[in-house]
């Protein structure tokens, strides 16, 4: 079985500060891991994904995430937050034929 | 490719009315998924199809919800009768590989 836990339903950062959104997963099979972003009044957009190979994955808009098997984590980071990063972020794990989503983290960027 | 198409984008209805949400998957994709997103529960998988056949509907909340996929290019999610607690954003996604799903823009449903 698979599951995802996102720590912190709301995260606030100052513009230019580091963004860190936490995601831990559990999976009985080698996981595929994903981060999605949802901007206000828009649908889901894939930010980045880990399948196999390099554990540090780079995505769009300067985001990256590192798969750490020993910690069962897939935290999302961005060195410098921009106002346009304000959105809802979802971590997801896939196994078998299904996706399992976290409950989401709402990111606020303070000017 | 136009991507996954969902209609309508917004739906406002009154309690007790029937609501039908529509989805056109990406051509050639043989998996289709329906999700519901609420503030309280985040994203939930309702049902998914493979080759037009429902595979897992364990996420469908009640008998008021039903989903069909009459052909490879069209699926519907129906709520009858609708209730205010059904208000949510409903996403459709399609894929060749269920691990790599492509999401539609969603339908925002408001039940008054």
GROMACS .gro file of C-alpha atoms in nm:
model
  223
    1UNK     CA    1   0.000   0.000   0.000
    2UNK     CA    2   0.107   0.356  -0.058
    3UNK     CA    3   0.043   0.678   0.128
    4UNK     CA    4   0.171   1.033   0.139
    5UNK     CA    5   0.207   1.277   0.425
    6UNK     CA    6   0.268   1.644   0.369
    7UNK     CA    7   0.389   1.820   0.680
    8UNK     CA    8   0.239   2.163   0.719
    9UNK     CA    9  -0.084   2.255   0.545
   10UNK     CA   10   0.027   2.619   0.528
   11UNK     CA   11   0.377   2.753   0.474
   12UNK     CA   12   0.471   3.121   0.457
   13UNK     CA   13   0.805   3.249   0.331
   14UNK     CA   14   0.941   3.589   0.249
   15UNK     CA   15   1.016   3.677  -0.109
   16UNK     CA   16   1.369   3.568  -0.185
   17UNK     CA   17   1.381   3.315   0.098
   18UNK     CA   18   1.425   2.940   0.070
   19UNK     CA   19   1.113   2.738   0.001
   20UNK     CA   20   1.095   2.395   0.167
   21UNK     CA   21   0.781   2.184   0.137
   22UNK     CA   22   0.796   1.849   0.310
   23UNK     CA   23   0.666   1.518   0.183
   24UNK     CA   24   0.707   1.173   0.330
   25UNK     CA   25   0.572   0.861   0.171
   26UNK     CA   26   0.523   0.497   0.235
   27UNK     CA   27   0.528   0.240  -0.038
   28UNK     CA   28   0.551  -0.136  -0.056
   29UNK     CA   29   0.705  -0.115  -0.403
   30UNK     CA   30   0.969   0.114  -0.551
   31UNK     CA   31   0.779   0.441  -0.571
   32UNK     CA   32   0.731   0.693  -0.840
   33UNK     CA   33   0.706   1.034  -0.675
   34UNK     CA   34   0.557   1.357  -0.799
   35UNK     CA   35   0.500   1.717  -0.706
   36UNK     CA   36   0.208   1.903  -0.857
   37UNK     CA   37   0.129   2.272  -0.831
   38UNK     CA   38  -0.213   2.430  -0.848
   39UNK     CA   39  -0.233   2.802  -0.902
   40UNK     CA   40  -0.549   2.983  -0.796
   41UNK     CA   41  -0.845   2.889  -1.011
   42UNK     CA   42  -0.637   2.659  -1.227
   43UNK     CA   43  -0.591   2.285  -1.265
   44UNK     CA   44  -0.303   2.070  -1.155
   45UNK     CA   45   0.033   2.109  -1.322
   46UNK     CA   46   0.322   1.867  -1.292
   47UNK     CA   47   0.625   2.034  -1.132
   48UNK     CA   48   0.861   1.740  -1.132
   49UNK     CA   49   0.876   1.367  -1.091
   50UNK     CA   50   1.111   1.096  -0.976
   51UNK     CA   51   1.098   0.756  -1.139
   52UNK     CA   52   1.442   0.599  -1.141
   53UNK     CA   53   1.801   0.713  -1.167
   54UNK     CA   54   1.929   1.040  -1.026
   55UNK     CA   55   1.776   1.113  -0.689
   56UNK     CA   56   1.791   1.490  -0.728
   57UNK     CA   57   1.521   1.593  -0.969
   58UNK     CA   58   1.489   1.936  -1.125
   59UNK     CA   59   1.154   2.070  -1.230
   60UNK     CA   60   1.000   2.378  -1.374
   61UNK     CA   61   1.018   2.728  -1.226
   62UNK     CA   62   1.341   2.657  -1.038
   63UNK     CA   63   1.201   2.386  -0.812
   64UNK     CA   64   1.382   2.067  -0.730
   65UNK     CA   65   1.326   1.767  -0.505
   66UNK     CA   66   1.549   1.496  -0.370
   67UNK     CA   67   1.441   1.136  -0.327
   68UNK     CA   68   1.583   0.999  -0.002
   69UNK     CA   69   1.496   0.636   0.031
   70UNK     CA   70   1.643   0.601   0.379
   71UNK     CA   71   1.421   0.882   0.503
   72UNK     CA   72   1.124   0.795   0.277
   73UNK     CA   73   1.112   1.161   0.185
   74UNK     CA   74   1.073   1.368  -0.127
   75UNK     CA   75   1.092   1.729  -0.010
   76UNK     CA   76   1.043   2.013  -0.256
   77UNK     CA   77   1.280   2.311  -0.249
   78UNK     CA   78   1.348   2.635  -0.428
   79UNK     CA   79   1.642   2.858  -0.330
   80UNK     CA   80   1.459   3.188  -0.368
   81UNK     CA   81   1.083   3.234  -0.347
   82UNK     CA   82   0.903   3.454  -0.592
   83UNK     CA   83   0.559   3.608  -0.551
   84UNK     CA   84   0.435   3.397  -0.840
   85UNK     CA   85   0.514   3.079  -0.644
   86UNK     CA   86   0.210   3.135  -0.422
   87UNK     CA   87  -0.004   2.828  -0.487
   88UNK     CA   88  -0.115   2.492  -0.353
   89UNK     CA   89   0.140   2.212  -0.380
   90UNK     CA   90   0.061   1.843  -0.381
   91UNK     CA   91   0.297   1.554  -0.333
   92UNK     CA   92   0.192   1.221  -0.483
   93UNK     CA   93   0.320   0.865  -0.491
   94UNK     CA   94   0.218   0.604  -0.740
   95UNK     CA   95   0.210   0.231  -0.705
   96UNK     CA   96   0.027  -0.021  -0.907
   97UNK     CA   97  -0.245   0.155  -1.096
   98UNK     CA   98  -0.319   0.438  -0.856
   99UNK     CA   99  -0.195   0.770  -0.739
  100UNK     CA  100  -0.198   0.867  -0.375
  101UNK     CA  101  -0.196   1.237  -0.303
  102UNK     CA  102  -0.105   1.430   0.004
  103UNK     CA  103  -0.356   1.679   0.139
  104UNK     CA  104  -0.162   1.969  -0.003
  105UNK     CA  105   0.048   2.258   0.128
  106UNK     CA  106  -0.060   2.613   0.066
  107UNK     CA  107   0.241   2.835   0.003
  108UNK     CA  108   0.217   3.206   0.079
  109UNK     CA  109   0.495   3.440  -0.030
  110UNK     CA  110   0.529   3.759   0.173
  111UNK     CA  111   0.662   4.065  -0.009
  112UNK     CA  112  -0.279   1.752  -2.865
  113UNK     CA  113  -0.537   1.953  -2.672
  114UNK     CA  114  -0.480   1.764  -2.352
  115UNK     CA  115  -0.754   1.635  -2.127
  116UNK     CA  116  -1.072   1.835  -2.179
  117UNK     CA  117  -1.332   1.878  -1.909
  118UNK     CA  118  -1.667   2.048  -1.927
  119UNK     CA  119  -1.817   2.250  -1.787
  120UNK     CA  120  -1.539   2.445  -1.615
  121UNK     CA  121  -1.781   2.581  -1.359
  122UNK     CA  122  -2.117   2.448  -1.251
  123UNK     CA  123  -2.356   2.601  -1.003
  124UNK     CA  124  -2.667   2.407  -0.919
  125UNK     CA  125  -2.926   2.370  -0.648
  126UNK     CA  126  -2.947   2.088  -0.403
  127UNK     CA  127  -3.138   1.794  -0.542
  128UNK     CA  128  -3.053   1.858  -0.903
  129UNK     CA  129  -2.868   1.615  -1.126
  130UNK     CA  130  -2.517   1.715  -1.224
  131UNK     CA  131  -2.317   1.565  -1.510
  132UNK     CA  132  -1.947   1.631  -1.551
  133UNK     CA  133  -1.776   1.542  -1.874
  134UNK     CA  134  -1.426   1.439  -1.970
  135UNK     CA  135  -1.248   1.379  -2.297
  136UNK     CA  136  -0.915   1.201  -2.242
  137UNK     CA  137  -0.605   1.242  -2.452
  138UNK     CA  138  -0.639   1.035  -2.766
  139UNK     CA  139  -0.476   0.695  -2.731
  140UNK     CA  140  -0.473   0.694  -2.352
  141UNK     CA  141  -0.639   0.384  -2.213
  142UNK     CA  142  -0.659   0.484  -1.846
  143UNK     CA  143  -0.903   0.744  -1.721
  144UNK     CA  144  -0.931   0.868  -1.364
  145UNK     CA  145  -1.183   1.084  -1.178
  146UNK     CA  146  -1.067   1.277  -0.871
  147UNK     CA  147  -1.237   1.509  -0.628
  148UNK     CA  148  -1.056   1.789  -0.450
  149UNK     CA  149  -1.184   1.954  -0.134
  150UNK     CA  150  -1.016   2.170   0.125
  151UNK     CA  151  -1.078   1.917   0.396
  152UNK     CA  152  -0.972   1.600   0.221
  153UNK     CA  153  -0.738   1.717  -0.052
  154UNK     CA  154  -0.735   1.507  -0.368
  155UNK     CA  155  -0.926   1.181  -0.363
  156UNK     CA  156  -0.946   0.918  -0.633
  157UNK     CA  157  -1.310   0.838  -0.703
  158UNK     CA  158  -1.289   0.581  -0.982
  159UNK     CA  159  -1.069   0.477  -1.267
  160UNK     CA  160  -1.121   0.298  -1.596
  161UNK     CA  161  -0.894   0.089  -1.813
  162UNK     CA  162  -1.001   0.033  -2.172
  163UNK     CA  163  -1.344   0.178  -2.085
  164UNK     CA  164  -1.400  -0.073  -1.805
  165UNK     CA  165  -1.432   0.049  -1.444
  166UNK     CA  166  -1.150  -0.111  -1.248
  167UNK     CA  167  -1.178   0.041  -0.902
  168UNK     CA  168  -1.473   0.247  -0.781
  169UNK     CA  169  -1.402   0.212  -0.412
  170UNK     CA  170  -1.350   0.585  -0.385
  171UNK     CA  171  -1.699   0.672  -0.501
  172UNK     CA  172  -1.855   0.825  -0.192
  173UNK     CA  173  -2.216   0.716  -0.227
  174UNK     CA  174  -2.469   0.564  -0.460
  175UNK     CA  175  -2.558   0.916  -0.566
  176UNK     CA  176  -2.234   0.913  -0.765
  177UNK     CA  177  -2.198   0.718  -1.088
  178UNK     CA  178  -1.944   0.719  -1.367
  179UNK     CA  179  -1.952   0.583  -1.718
  180UNK     CA  180  -1.715   0.551  -2.007
  181UNK     CA  181  -1.918   0.455  -2.312
  182UNK     CA  182  -1.618   0.482  -2.545
  183UNK     CA  183  -1.248   0.557  -2.542
  184UNK     CA  184  -1.295   0.928  -2.595
  185UNK     CA  185  -1.561   1.020  -2.343
  186UNK     CA  186  -1.648   0.974  -1.979
  187UNK     CA  187  -1.910   1.120  -1.747
  188UNK     CA  188  -1.938   1.157  -1.372
  189UNK     CA  189  -2.294   1.201  -1.256
  190UNK     CA  190  -2.429   1.309  -0.919
  191UNK     CA  191  -2.797   1.254  -0.857
  192UNK     CA  192  -2.930   1.407  -0.642
  193UNK     CA  193  -2.661   1.662  -0.564
  194UNK     CA  194  -2.598   1.793  -0.213
  195UNK     CA  195  -2.407   2.098  -0.084
  196UNK     CA  196  -2.131   1.874   0.051
  197UNK     CA  197  -2.058   1.764  -0.305
  198UNK     CA  198  -1.921   2.110  -0.377
  199UNK     CA  199  -1.562   2.057  -0.488
  200UNK     CA  200  -1.332   2.063  -0.786
  201UNK     CA  201  -1.354   1.746  -0.990
  202UNK     CA  202  -1.054   1.647  -1.197
  203UNK     CA  203  -1.029   1.400  -1.479
  204UNK     CA  204  -0.694   1.253  -1.576
  205UNK     CA  205  -0.584   1.016  -1.847
  206UNK     CA  206  -0.271   0.814  -1.914
  207UNK     CA  207  -0.102   0.535  -2.101
  208UNK     CA  208   0.087   0.446  -1.785
  209UNK     CA  209  -0.113   0.503  -1.466
  210UNK     CA  210   0.199   0.632  -1.301
  211UNK     CA  211   0.214   0.928  -1.536
  212UNK     CA  212  -0.123   1.091  -1.549
  213UNK     CA  213  -0.221   1.401  -1.737
  214UNK     CA  214  -0.479   1.613  -1.560
  215UNK     CA  215  -0.759   1.819  -1.705
  216UNK     CA  216  -0.831   2.171  -1.583
  217UNK     CA  217  -1.104   2.055  -1.348
  218UNK     CA  218  -1.470   2.138  -1.302
  219UNK     CA  219  -1.558   2.358  -1.006
  220UNK     CA  220  -1.894   2.242  -0.874
  221UNK     CA  221  -2.100   2.450  -0.635
  222UNK     CA  222  -2.419   2.302  -0.495
  223UNK     CA  223  -2.638   2.557  -0.322
   0.00000   0.00000   0.00000
